[in-house]
Short mmCIF file of N, CA and C in Angstrom, two decimals:
data_model
loop_
_atom_site.label_atom_id
_atom_site.label_comp_id
_atom_site.label_asym_id
_atom_site.label_seq_id
_atom_site.Cartn_x
_atom_site.Cartn_y
_atom_site.Cartn_z
N MET A 1 0.67 0.30 15.53
CA MET A 1 -0.26 1.18 16.18
C MET A 1 -1.20 0.33 17.02
N ALA A 2 -1.29 0.63 18.24
CA ALA A 2 -2.19 -0.11 19.12
C ALA A 2 -3.49 0.66 19.32
N PHE A 3 -3.77 1.59 18.43
CA PHE A 3 -4.96 2.42 18.54
C PHE A 3 -5.38 2.82 17.15
N LYS A 4 -6.55 3.43 17.02
CA LYS A 4 -7.01 3.84 15.69
C LYS A 4 -6.05 4.87 15.10
N PRO A 5 -5.71 4.74 13.81
CA PRO A 5 -4.74 5.65 13.19
C PRO A 5 -5.08 7.13 13.35
N GLN A 6 -6.37 7.49 13.25
CA GLN A 6 -6.69 8.91 13.35
C GLN A 6 -6.39 9.47 14.74
N THR A 7 -6.36 8.61 15.78
CA THR A 7 -6.05 9.11 17.11
C THR A 7 -4.54 9.31 17.28
N ALA A 8 -3.76 8.78 16.36
CA ALA A 8 -2.31 8.92 16.46
C ALA A 8 -1.84 10.30 16.01
N LEU A 9 -2.68 11.03 15.30
CA LEU A 9 -2.28 12.35 14.83
C LEU A 9 -2.33 13.36 15.96
N SER A 10 -1.24 14.07 16.13
CA SER A 10 -1.29 15.16 17.10
C SER A 10 -1.67 16.42 16.36
N LYS A 11 -2.22 17.38 17.06
CA LYS A 11 -2.62 18.63 16.42
C LYS A 11 -1.42 19.41 15.90
N ASN A 12 -0.26 19.16 16.47
CA ASN A 12 0.95 19.85 16.06
C ASN A 12 1.86 18.93 15.27
N SER A 13 1.27 18.02 14.50
CA SER A 13 2.04 17.05 13.72
C SER A 13 3.06 17.77 12.84
N ASP A 14 4.31 17.35 12.94
CA ASP A 14 5.39 17.97 12.18
C ASP A 14 5.75 17.07 11.02
N LYS A 15 5.10 17.26 9.88
CA LYS A 15 5.38 16.43 8.71
C LYS A 15 6.75 16.74 8.11
N ASN A 16 7.38 17.85 8.52
CA ASN A 16 8.70 18.19 7.99
C ASN A 16 9.79 17.28 8.54
N SER A 17 9.50 16.50 9.58
CA SER A 17 10.51 15.62 10.14
C SER A 17 10.72 14.37 9.31
N LEU A 18 9.89 14.17 8.31
CA LEU A 18 9.97 13.01 7.43
C LEU A 18 10.30 13.50 6.03
N PRO A 19 11.27 12.86 5.35
CA PRO A 19 11.58 13.32 4.00
C PRO A 19 10.37 13.16 3.07
N ALA A 20 10.26 14.04 2.11
CA ALA A 20 9.16 13.95 1.14
C ALA A 20 9.35 12.71 0.27
N ALA A 21 8.24 12.08 -0.06
CA ALA A 21 8.30 10.92 -0.94
C ALA A 21 8.81 11.36 -2.31
N ARG A 22 9.61 10.50 -2.93
CA ARG A 22 10.18 10.87 -4.22
C ARG A 22 9.56 10.11 -5.39
N GLY A 23 8.41 9.53 -5.16
CA GLY A 23 7.74 8.88 -6.27
C GLY A 23 7.21 7.51 -5.89
N LEU A 24 6.63 6.86 -6.90
CA LEU A 24 6.06 5.54 -6.71
C LEU A 24 6.91 4.50 -7.43
N PRO A 25 7.27 3.42 -6.75
CA PRO A 25 8.03 2.37 -7.44
C PRO A 25 7.13 1.63 -8.42
N ARG A 26 7.70 1.14 -9.51
CA ARG A 26 6.93 0.42 -10.53
C ARG A 26 6.82 -1.07 -10.21
N SER A 27 7.74 -1.58 -9.37
CA SER A 27 7.71 -3.00 -9.00
C SER A 27 8.35 -3.14 -7.62
N TRP A 28 8.22 -4.32 -7.03
CA TRP A 28 8.82 -4.55 -5.71
C TRP A 28 10.34 -4.50 -5.80
N ASP A 29 10.89 -4.94 -6.90
CA ASP A 29 12.34 -4.89 -7.07
C ASP A 29 12.85 -3.46 -7.19
N ASP A 30 12.00 -2.53 -7.60
CA ASP A 30 12.39 -1.13 -7.77
C ASP A 30 12.26 -0.31 -6.50
N ILE A 31 11.65 -0.84 -5.45
CA ILE A 31 11.43 -0.05 -4.22
C ILE A 31 12.78 0.39 -3.66
N ALA A 32 12.90 1.70 -3.41
CA ALA A 32 14.14 2.27 -2.90
C ALA A 32 13.82 3.38 -1.90
N THR A 33 14.86 3.86 -1.24
CA THR A 33 14.72 4.93 -0.26
C THR A 33 13.96 6.11 -0.87
N GLY A 34 12.97 6.60 -0.13
CA GLY A 34 12.20 7.75 -0.55
C GLY A 34 10.90 7.42 -1.26
N HIS A 35 10.73 6.18 -1.70
CA HIS A 35 9.49 5.83 -2.40
C HIS A 35 8.29 5.79 -1.44
N LEU A 36 7.13 6.11 -1.98
CA LEU A 36 5.87 6.02 -1.25
C LEU A 36 5.24 4.67 -1.54
N VAL A 37 4.90 3.93 -0.49
CA VAL A 37 4.25 2.63 -0.60
C VAL A 37 3.08 2.60 0.38
N ILE A 38 2.31 1.52 0.32
CA ILE A 38 1.24 1.30 1.29
C ILE A 38 1.72 0.14 2.15
N ALA A 39 1.74 0.33 3.48
CA ALA A 39 2.24 -0.70 4.39
C ALA A 39 1.13 -1.20 5.30
N GLN A 40 1.13 -2.49 5.53
CA GLN A 40 0.11 -3.07 6.40
C GLN A 40 0.46 -2.80 7.86
N GLU A 41 -0.51 -2.24 8.58
CA GLU A 41 -0.37 -2.06 10.02
C GLU A 41 -0.77 -3.36 10.70
N SER A 42 -2.00 -3.79 10.49
CA SER A 42 -2.51 -5.03 11.06
C SER A 42 -3.85 -5.32 10.39
N LEU A 43 -4.38 -6.51 10.63
CA LEU A 43 -5.70 -6.83 10.08
C LEU A 43 -6.75 -5.87 10.62
N GLU A 44 -6.61 -5.49 11.88
CA GLU A 44 -7.59 -4.63 12.52
C GLU A 44 -7.51 -3.17 12.06
N TYR A 45 -6.30 -2.68 11.77
CA TYR A 45 -6.13 -1.26 11.46
C TYR A 45 -5.78 -0.98 10.01
N GLY A 46 -5.74 -2.02 9.17
CA GLY A 46 -5.56 -1.82 7.75
C GLY A 46 -4.16 -1.44 7.31
N TRP A 47 -4.11 -0.71 6.21
CA TRP A 47 -2.88 -0.32 5.54
C TRP A 47 -2.82 1.20 5.46
N HIS A 48 -1.60 1.77 5.46
CA HIS A 48 -1.45 3.22 5.42
C HIS A 48 -0.22 3.60 4.60
N GLU A 49 -0.22 4.84 4.08
CA GLU A 49 0.90 5.33 3.29
C GLU A 49 2.16 5.39 4.15
N ALA A 50 3.27 4.93 3.58
CA ALA A 50 4.56 4.95 4.29
C ALA A 50 5.67 5.31 3.31
N ILE A 51 6.71 5.90 3.85
CA ILE A 51 7.89 6.25 3.05
C ILE A 51 9.00 5.28 3.39
N VAL A 52 9.66 4.78 2.36
CA VAL A 52 10.77 3.84 2.53
C VAL A 52 12.00 4.61 3.00
N LEU A 53 12.53 4.21 4.15
CA LEU A 53 13.74 4.83 4.69
C LEU A 53 14.99 4.03 4.34
N ASP A 54 14.82 2.71 4.21
CA ASP A 54 15.96 1.84 3.90
C ASP A 54 15.42 0.51 3.38
N ARG A 55 16.31 -0.22 2.72
CA ARG A 55 15.94 -1.53 2.19
C ARG A 55 17.13 -2.47 2.33
N LYS A 56 16.84 -3.67 2.83
CA LYS A 56 17.82 -4.74 2.91
C LYS A 56 17.16 -5.98 2.31
N GLY A 57 17.42 -6.26 1.05
CA GLY A 57 16.79 -7.39 0.38
C GLY A 57 15.30 -7.21 0.31
N ASP A 58 14.55 -8.12 0.92
CA ASP A 58 13.09 -8.07 0.91
C ASP A 58 12.51 -7.43 2.17
N THR A 59 13.35 -6.79 2.97
CA THR A 59 12.90 -6.11 4.19
C THR A 59 13.03 -4.60 4.00
N PHE A 60 11.95 -3.89 4.31
CA PHE A 60 11.92 -2.44 4.15
C PHE A 60 11.77 -1.78 5.52
N ILE A 61 12.55 -0.75 5.76
CA ILE A 61 12.40 0.08 6.96
C ILE A 61 11.55 1.26 6.52
N LEU A 62 10.43 1.45 7.21
CA LEU A 62 9.42 2.41 6.79
C LEU A 62 9.06 3.37 7.91
N GLN A 63 8.43 4.48 7.52
CA GLN A 63 7.87 5.45 8.46
C GLN A 63 6.52 5.85 7.89
N TYR A 64 5.48 5.79 8.72
CA TYR A 64 4.17 6.22 8.24
C TYR A 64 4.23 7.68 7.83
N ARG A 65 3.79 7.98 6.63
CA ARG A 65 3.85 9.35 6.10
C ARG A 65 3.03 10.32 6.94
N ASP A 66 1.84 9.92 7.35
CA ASP A 66 0.96 10.83 8.07
C ASP A 66 1.10 10.76 9.58
N TYR A 67 1.99 9.91 10.06
CA TYR A 67 2.21 9.74 11.50
C TYR A 67 3.71 9.73 11.79
N PRO A 68 4.42 10.82 11.48
CA PRO A 68 5.89 10.82 11.60
C PRO A 68 6.39 10.68 13.03
N HIS A 69 5.54 10.91 14.01
CA HIS A 69 5.97 10.79 15.40
C HIS A 69 5.95 9.32 15.87
N LEU A 70 5.36 8.43 15.09
CA LEU A 70 5.38 7.00 15.45
C LEU A 70 6.73 6.41 15.06
N PRO A 71 7.15 5.35 15.74
CA PRO A 71 8.48 4.78 15.44
C PRO A 71 8.56 4.19 14.04
N LYS A 72 9.78 4.12 13.53
CA LYS A 72 10.04 3.43 12.27
C LYS A 72 9.70 1.96 12.48
N PHE A 73 9.44 1.25 11.39
CA PHE A 73 9.09 -0.16 11.49
C PHE A 73 9.57 -0.90 10.25
N ALA A 74 9.63 -2.20 10.34
CA ALA A 74 10.08 -3.04 9.23
C ALA A 74 8.92 -3.86 8.69
N ARG A 75 8.90 -4.06 7.38
CA ARG A 75 7.93 -4.94 6.74
C ARG A 75 8.65 -5.73 5.64
N GLN A 76 8.23 -6.97 5.49
CA GLN A 76 8.68 -7.79 4.37
C GLN A 76 7.89 -7.35 3.13
N ARG A 77 8.29 -7.80 1.97
CA ARG A 77 7.60 -7.38 0.74
C ARG A 77 6.13 -7.79 0.75
N THR A 78 5.76 -8.85 1.47
CA THR A 78 4.36 -9.26 1.53
C THR A 78 3.51 -8.30 2.37
N GLY A 79 4.13 -7.42 3.14
CA GLY A 79 3.42 -6.44 3.95
C GLY A 79 3.46 -5.05 3.35
N VAL A 80 3.81 -4.98 2.05
CA VAL A 80 3.90 -3.71 1.34
C VAL A 80 3.09 -3.82 0.05
N ALA A 81 2.36 -2.77 -0.28
CA ALA A 81 1.61 -2.73 -1.54
C ALA A 81 2.07 -1.52 -2.35
N LEU A 82 1.96 -1.65 -3.67
CA LEU A 82 2.37 -0.58 -4.58
C LEU A 82 1.14 0.12 -5.14
N MET A 83 1.13 1.44 -5.05
CA MET A 83 0.03 2.21 -5.61
C MET A 83 0.05 2.08 -7.13
N CYS A 84 -1.11 2.09 -7.74
CA CYS A 84 -1.23 1.98 -9.20
C CYS A 84 -0.99 3.34 -9.83
N SER A 85 0.19 3.57 -10.31
CA SER A 85 0.47 4.85 -10.94
C SER A 85 -0.12 4.89 -12.34
N ALA A 86 -0.38 6.07 -12.83
CA ALA A 86 -1.01 6.25 -14.14
C ALA A 86 -0.12 5.73 -15.26
N ASP A 87 1.19 5.70 -15.05
CA ASP A 87 2.10 5.27 -16.12
C ASP A 87 2.46 3.79 -16.05
N ASN A 88 1.85 3.04 -15.14
CA ASN A 88 2.17 1.61 -15.02
C ASN A 88 1.01 0.78 -15.58
N GLU A 89 0.86 0.80 -16.88
CA GLU A 89 -0.24 0.10 -17.54
C GLU A 89 -0.16 -1.41 -17.36
N GLN A 90 1.05 -1.98 -17.35
CA GLN A 90 1.19 -3.43 -17.26
C GLN A 90 0.55 -3.96 -15.99
N SER A 91 0.90 -3.41 -14.84
CA SER A 91 0.33 -3.88 -13.58
C SER A 91 -1.18 -3.67 -13.55
N TRP A 92 -1.65 -2.51 -14.01
CA TRP A 92 -3.07 -2.22 -14.01
C TRP A 92 -3.82 -3.20 -14.89
N ASN A 93 -3.28 -3.51 -16.05
CA ASN A 93 -3.95 -4.40 -16.99
C ASN A 93 -4.01 -5.84 -16.52
N GLU A 94 -3.20 -6.21 -15.54
CA GLU A 94 -3.21 -7.57 -15.01
C GLU A 94 -4.31 -7.78 -13.96
N ILE A 95 -4.92 -6.71 -13.48
CA ILE A 95 -5.97 -6.83 -12.47
C ILE A 95 -7.24 -7.37 -13.12
N ALA A 96 -7.80 -8.42 -12.51
CA ALA A 96 -9.01 -9.04 -13.05
C ALA A 96 -9.96 -9.39 -11.92
N SER A 97 -11.17 -9.76 -12.28
CA SER A 97 -12.16 -10.18 -11.31
C SER A 97 -11.60 -11.31 -10.44
N GLY A 98 -11.83 -11.20 -9.13
CA GLY A 98 -11.32 -12.19 -8.19
C GLY A 98 -9.99 -11.85 -7.57
N HIS A 99 -9.25 -10.88 -8.14
CA HIS A 99 -7.96 -10.49 -7.58
C HIS A 99 -8.13 -9.77 -6.25
N LEU A 100 -7.16 -9.96 -5.38
CA LEU A 100 -7.11 -9.25 -4.11
C LEU A 100 -6.23 -8.03 -4.29
N VAL A 101 -6.74 -6.86 -3.94
CA VAL A 101 -6.00 -5.61 -4.04
C VAL A 101 -6.15 -4.86 -2.72
N ILE A 102 -5.48 -3.75 -2.60
CA ILE A 102 -5.65 -2.85 -1.47
C ILE A 102 -6.40 -1.63 -2.01
N ALA A 103 -7.50 -1.28 -1.37
CA ALA A 103 -8.32 -0.15 -1.83
C ALA A 103 -8.43 0.88 -0.72
N GLN A 104 -8.34 2.14 -1.12
CA GLN A 104 -8.46 3.22 -0.14
C GLN A 104 -9.92 3.39 0.24
N GLU A 105 -10.18 3.30 1.55
CA GLU A 105 -11.53 3.58 2.02
C GLU A 105 -11.79 5.07 1.96
N SER A 106 -10.88 5.84 2.55
CA SER A 106 -10.91 7.30 2.50
C SER A 106 -9.55 7.77 2.99
N ALA A 107 -9.26 9.05 2.78
CA ALA A 107 -7.98 9.59 3.25
C ALA A 107 -7.84 9.43 4.76
N LYS A 108 -8.94 9.53 5.47
CA LYS A 108 -8.93 9.44 6.93
C LYS A 108 -8.88 7.99 7.42
N ASP A 109 -9.57 7.10 6.71
CA ASP A 109 -9.74 5.73 7.21
C ASP A 109 -8.80 4.70 6.63
N GLY A 110 -7.84 5.11 5.83
CA GLY A 110 -6.82 4.19 5.35
C GLY A 110 -7.23 3.29 4.20
N TRP A 111 -6.45 2.24 4.04
CA TRP A 111 -6.58 1.30 2.93
C TRP A 111 -6.91 -0.08 3.49
N TRP A 112 -7.69 -0.86 2.74
CA TRP A 112 -8.13 -2.17 3.20
C TRP A 112 -8.09 -3.17 2.06
N GLU A 113 -7.97 -4.44 2.40
CA GLU A 113 -7.95 -5.49 1.39
C GLU A 113 -9.33 -5.63 0.78
N ALA A 114 -9.36 -5.72 -0.55
CA ALA A 114 -10.63 -5.80 -1.27
C ALA A 114 -10.51 -6.78 -2.44
N ILE A 115 -11.63 -7.37 -2.80
CA ILE A 115 -11.68 -8.33 -3.90
C ILE A 115 -12.37 -7.67 -5.09
N VAL A 116 -11.74 -7.77 -6.24
CA VAL A 116 -12.27 -7.17 -7.46
C VAL A 116 -13.44 -8.00 -7.97
N SER A 117 -14.57 -7.34 -8.23
CA SER A 117 -15.70 -8.04 -8.82
C SER A 117 -15.92 -7.62 -10.27
N ASP A 118 -15.45 -6.41 -10.64
CA ASP A 118 -15.59 -5.96 -12.03
C ASP A 118 -14.57 -4.88 -12.31
N ARG A 119 -14.19 -4.77 -13.58
CA ARG A 119 -13.22 -3.76 -14.00
C ARG A 119 -13.72 -3.09 -15.26
N LYS A 120 -13.74 -1.76 -15.24
CA LYS A 120 -14.13 -0.98 -16.41
C LYS A 120 -13.14 0.18 -16.55
N ALA A 121 -12.42 0.18 -17.65
CA ALA A 121 -11.47 1.25 -17.96
C ALA A 121 -10.56 1.55 -16.77
N ASP A 122 -10.73 2.72 -16.17
CA ASP A 122 -9.85 3.16 -15.08
C ASP A 122 -10.45 2.98 -13.70
N SER A 123 -11.45 2.09 -13.54
CA SER A 123 -12.05 1.90 -12.22
C SER A 123 -12.37 0.43 -11.97
N LEU A 124 -12.44 0.10 -10.69
CA LEU A 124 -12.75 -1.26 -10.26
C LEU A 124 -13.97 -1.24 -9.34
N THR A 125 -14.80 -2.25 -9.46
CA THR A 125 -15.87 -2.48 -8.49
C THR A 125 -15.33 -3.52 -7.53
N LEU A 126 -15.44 -3.24 -6.23
CA LEU A 126 -14.80 -4.05 -5.20
C LEU A 126 -15.74 -4.33 -4.04
N ARG A 127 -15.35 -5.33 -3.26
CA ARG A 127 -15.99 -5.60 -1.98
C ARG A 127 -14.84 -5.76 -0.97
N PHE A 128 -14.92 -5.02 0.14
CA PHE A 128 -13.88 -5.17 1.17
C PHE A 128 -13.89 -6.60 1.67
N ARG A 129 -12.74 -7.26 1.65
CA ARG A 129 -12.64 -8.68 1.96
C ARG A 129 -13.15 -9.02 3.36
N ASP A 130 -12.77 -8.25 4.35
CA ASP A 130 -13.11 -8.56 5.73
C ASP A 130 -14.40 -7.89 6.20
N TYR A 131 -15.09 -7.22 5.30
CA TYR A 131 -16.33 -6.53 5.65
C TYR A 131 -17.38 -6.83 4.57
N GLN A 132 -17.73 -8.09 4.44
CA GLN A 132 -18.61 -8.57 3.39
C GLN A 132 -20.01 -7.96 3.44
N THR A 133 -20.44 -7.47 4.61
CA THR A 133 -21.78 -6.91 4.72
C THR A 133 -21.87 -5.48 4.18
N LEU A 134 -20.73 -4.83 3.98
CA LEU A 134 -20.74 -3.48 3.40
C LEU A 134 -21.07 -3.57 1.92
N PRO A 135 -21.69 -2.54 1.37
CA PRO A 135 -21.99 -2.57 -0.08
C PRO A 135 -20.71 -2.51 -0.91
N LYS A 136 -20.84 -2.94 -2.15
CA LYS A 136 -19.71 -2.85 -3.08
C LYS A 136 -19.36 -1.38 -3.28
N ILE A 137 -18.09 -1.15 -3.62
CA ILE A 137 -17.61 0.21 -3.85
C ILE A 137 -16.94 0.26 -5.22
N VAL A 138 -16.79 1.46 -5.75
CA VAL A 138 -16.05 1.67 -7.00
C VAL A 138 -14.88 2.58 -6.67
N ARG A 139 -13.69 2.18 -7.12
CA ARG A 139 -12.49 2.98 -6.89
C ARG A 139 -11.73 3.15 -8.20
N ARG A 140 -11.22 4.35 -8.41
CA ARG A 140 -10.38 4.63 -9.57
C ARG A 140 -8.96 4.15 -9.29
N ARG A 141 -8.16 4.10 -10.29
CA ARG A 141 -6.79 3.59 -10.21
C ARG A 141 -5.97 4.25 -9.09
N SER A 142 -6.14 5.54 -8.89
CA SER A 142 -5.35 6.26 -7.88
C SER A 142 -5.66 5.81 -6.45
N ALA A 143 -6.75 5.07 -6.25
CA ALA A 143 -7.14 4.60 -4.92
C ALA A 143 -6.97 3.08 -4.79
N ILE A 144 -6.10 2.51 -5.64
CA ILE A 144 -5.83 1.07 -5.64
C ILE A 144 -4.34 0.83 -5.48
N ALA A 145 -4.00 -0.17 -4.69
CA ALA A 145 -2.61 -0.59 -4.55
C ALA A 145 -2.54 -2.10 -4.78
N LEU A 146 -1.43 -2.55 -5.33
CA LEU A 146 -1.25 -3.96 -5.65
C LEU A 146 -0.43 -4.66 -4.59
N MET A 147 -0.91 -5.83 -4.17
CA MET A 147 -0.20 -6.64 -3.20
C MET A 147 0.84 -7.49 -3.92
N TYR A 148 1.85 -7.92 -3.19
CA TYR A 148 2.87 -8.79 -3.76
C TYR A 148 2.29 -10.18 -3.95
N ARG A 149 2.52 -10.72 -5.13
CA ARG A 149 2.14 -12.11 -5.41
C ARG A 149 3.41 -12.88 -5.65
N ALA A 150 3.63 -13.94 -4.88
CA ALA A 150 4.87 -14.68 -4.91
C ALA A 150 5.23 -15.20 -6.30
N ASN A 151 4.25 -15.43 -7.15
CA ASN A 151 4.52 -15.97 -8.48
C ASN A 151 4.87 -14.90 -9.51
N GLU A 152 5.17 -13.68 -9.07
CA GLU A 152 5.45 -12.62 -10.03
C GLU A 152 6.87 -12.63 -10.57
N GLY A 153 7.69 -13.56 -10.13
CA GLY A 153 9.03 -13.63 -10.71
C GLY A 153 10.01 -12.69 -10.06
N HIS A 154 10.25 -12.88 -8.78
CA HIS A 154 11.24 -12.09 -8.05
C HIS A 154 12.61 -12.29 -8.68
N ARG A 155 13.36 -11.22 -8.87
CA ARG A 155 14.68 -11.28 -9.48
C ARG A 155 15.75 -11.29 -8.40
N PRO A 156 16.39 -12.46 -8.12
CA PRO A 156 17.40 -12.52 -7.06
C PRO A 156 18.56 -11.57 -7.29
N GLU A 157 18.91 -11.28 -8.54
CA GLU A 157 20.04 -10.38 -8.80
C GLU A 157 19.76 -8.97 -8.28
N ALA A 158 18.50 -8.58 -8.18
CA ALA A 158 18.16 -7.26 -7.64
C ALA A 158 18.53 -7.19 -6.16
N ASP A 159 18.30 -8.28 -5.41
CA ASP A 159 18.68 -8.31 -4.01
C ASP A 159 20.18 -8.27 -3.83
N ALA A 160 20.91 -8.96 -4.71
CA ALA A 160 22.37 -8.96 -4.61
C ALA A 160 22.92 -7.56 -4.80
N GLN A 161 22.31 -6.79 -5.69
CA GLN A 161 22.74 -5.42 -5.91
C GLN A 161 22.39 -4.52 -4.74
N GLN A 162 21.25 -4.80 -4.07
CA GLN A 162 20.81 -3.99 -2.93
C GLN A 162 21.71 -4.20 -1.72
N GLY A 163 22.17 -5.45 -1.50
CA GLY A 163 22.93 -5.81 -0.31
C GLY A 163 24.31 -5.33 -0.40
#
């Protein structure tokens, strides 16, 4: 997107042209066609919800969920984040102070990289990484996505099965 995401929406947006998301993947190895993920647009425009259309190893072909008239695009696993689902306790429990996550600013303004400063039960206190002058925010699990960390133990056999 070479413009602000909200300007990309047409008043007659046809969301029916994009298949409905079929759920949230539990890990990067589990990402498959139809899953809902958060994809990075750019440093300037943040991250937005996208539906996986295809996968070839660590490359995903995606379509922005809320901007179906924009072209499909590809992202490597490092440009995709996984939303924290309520049933994925392991990933949620690994989040600690100092971790980099993706946090939803608002439904309209997308998702941005944020650093965890505190964690209590089902919520995180965060500071947007690239906007240090903004006050800290608190987000619940449903407004957090996890970035890929190279040391998480990628399973090569999963790629062999995908290809």
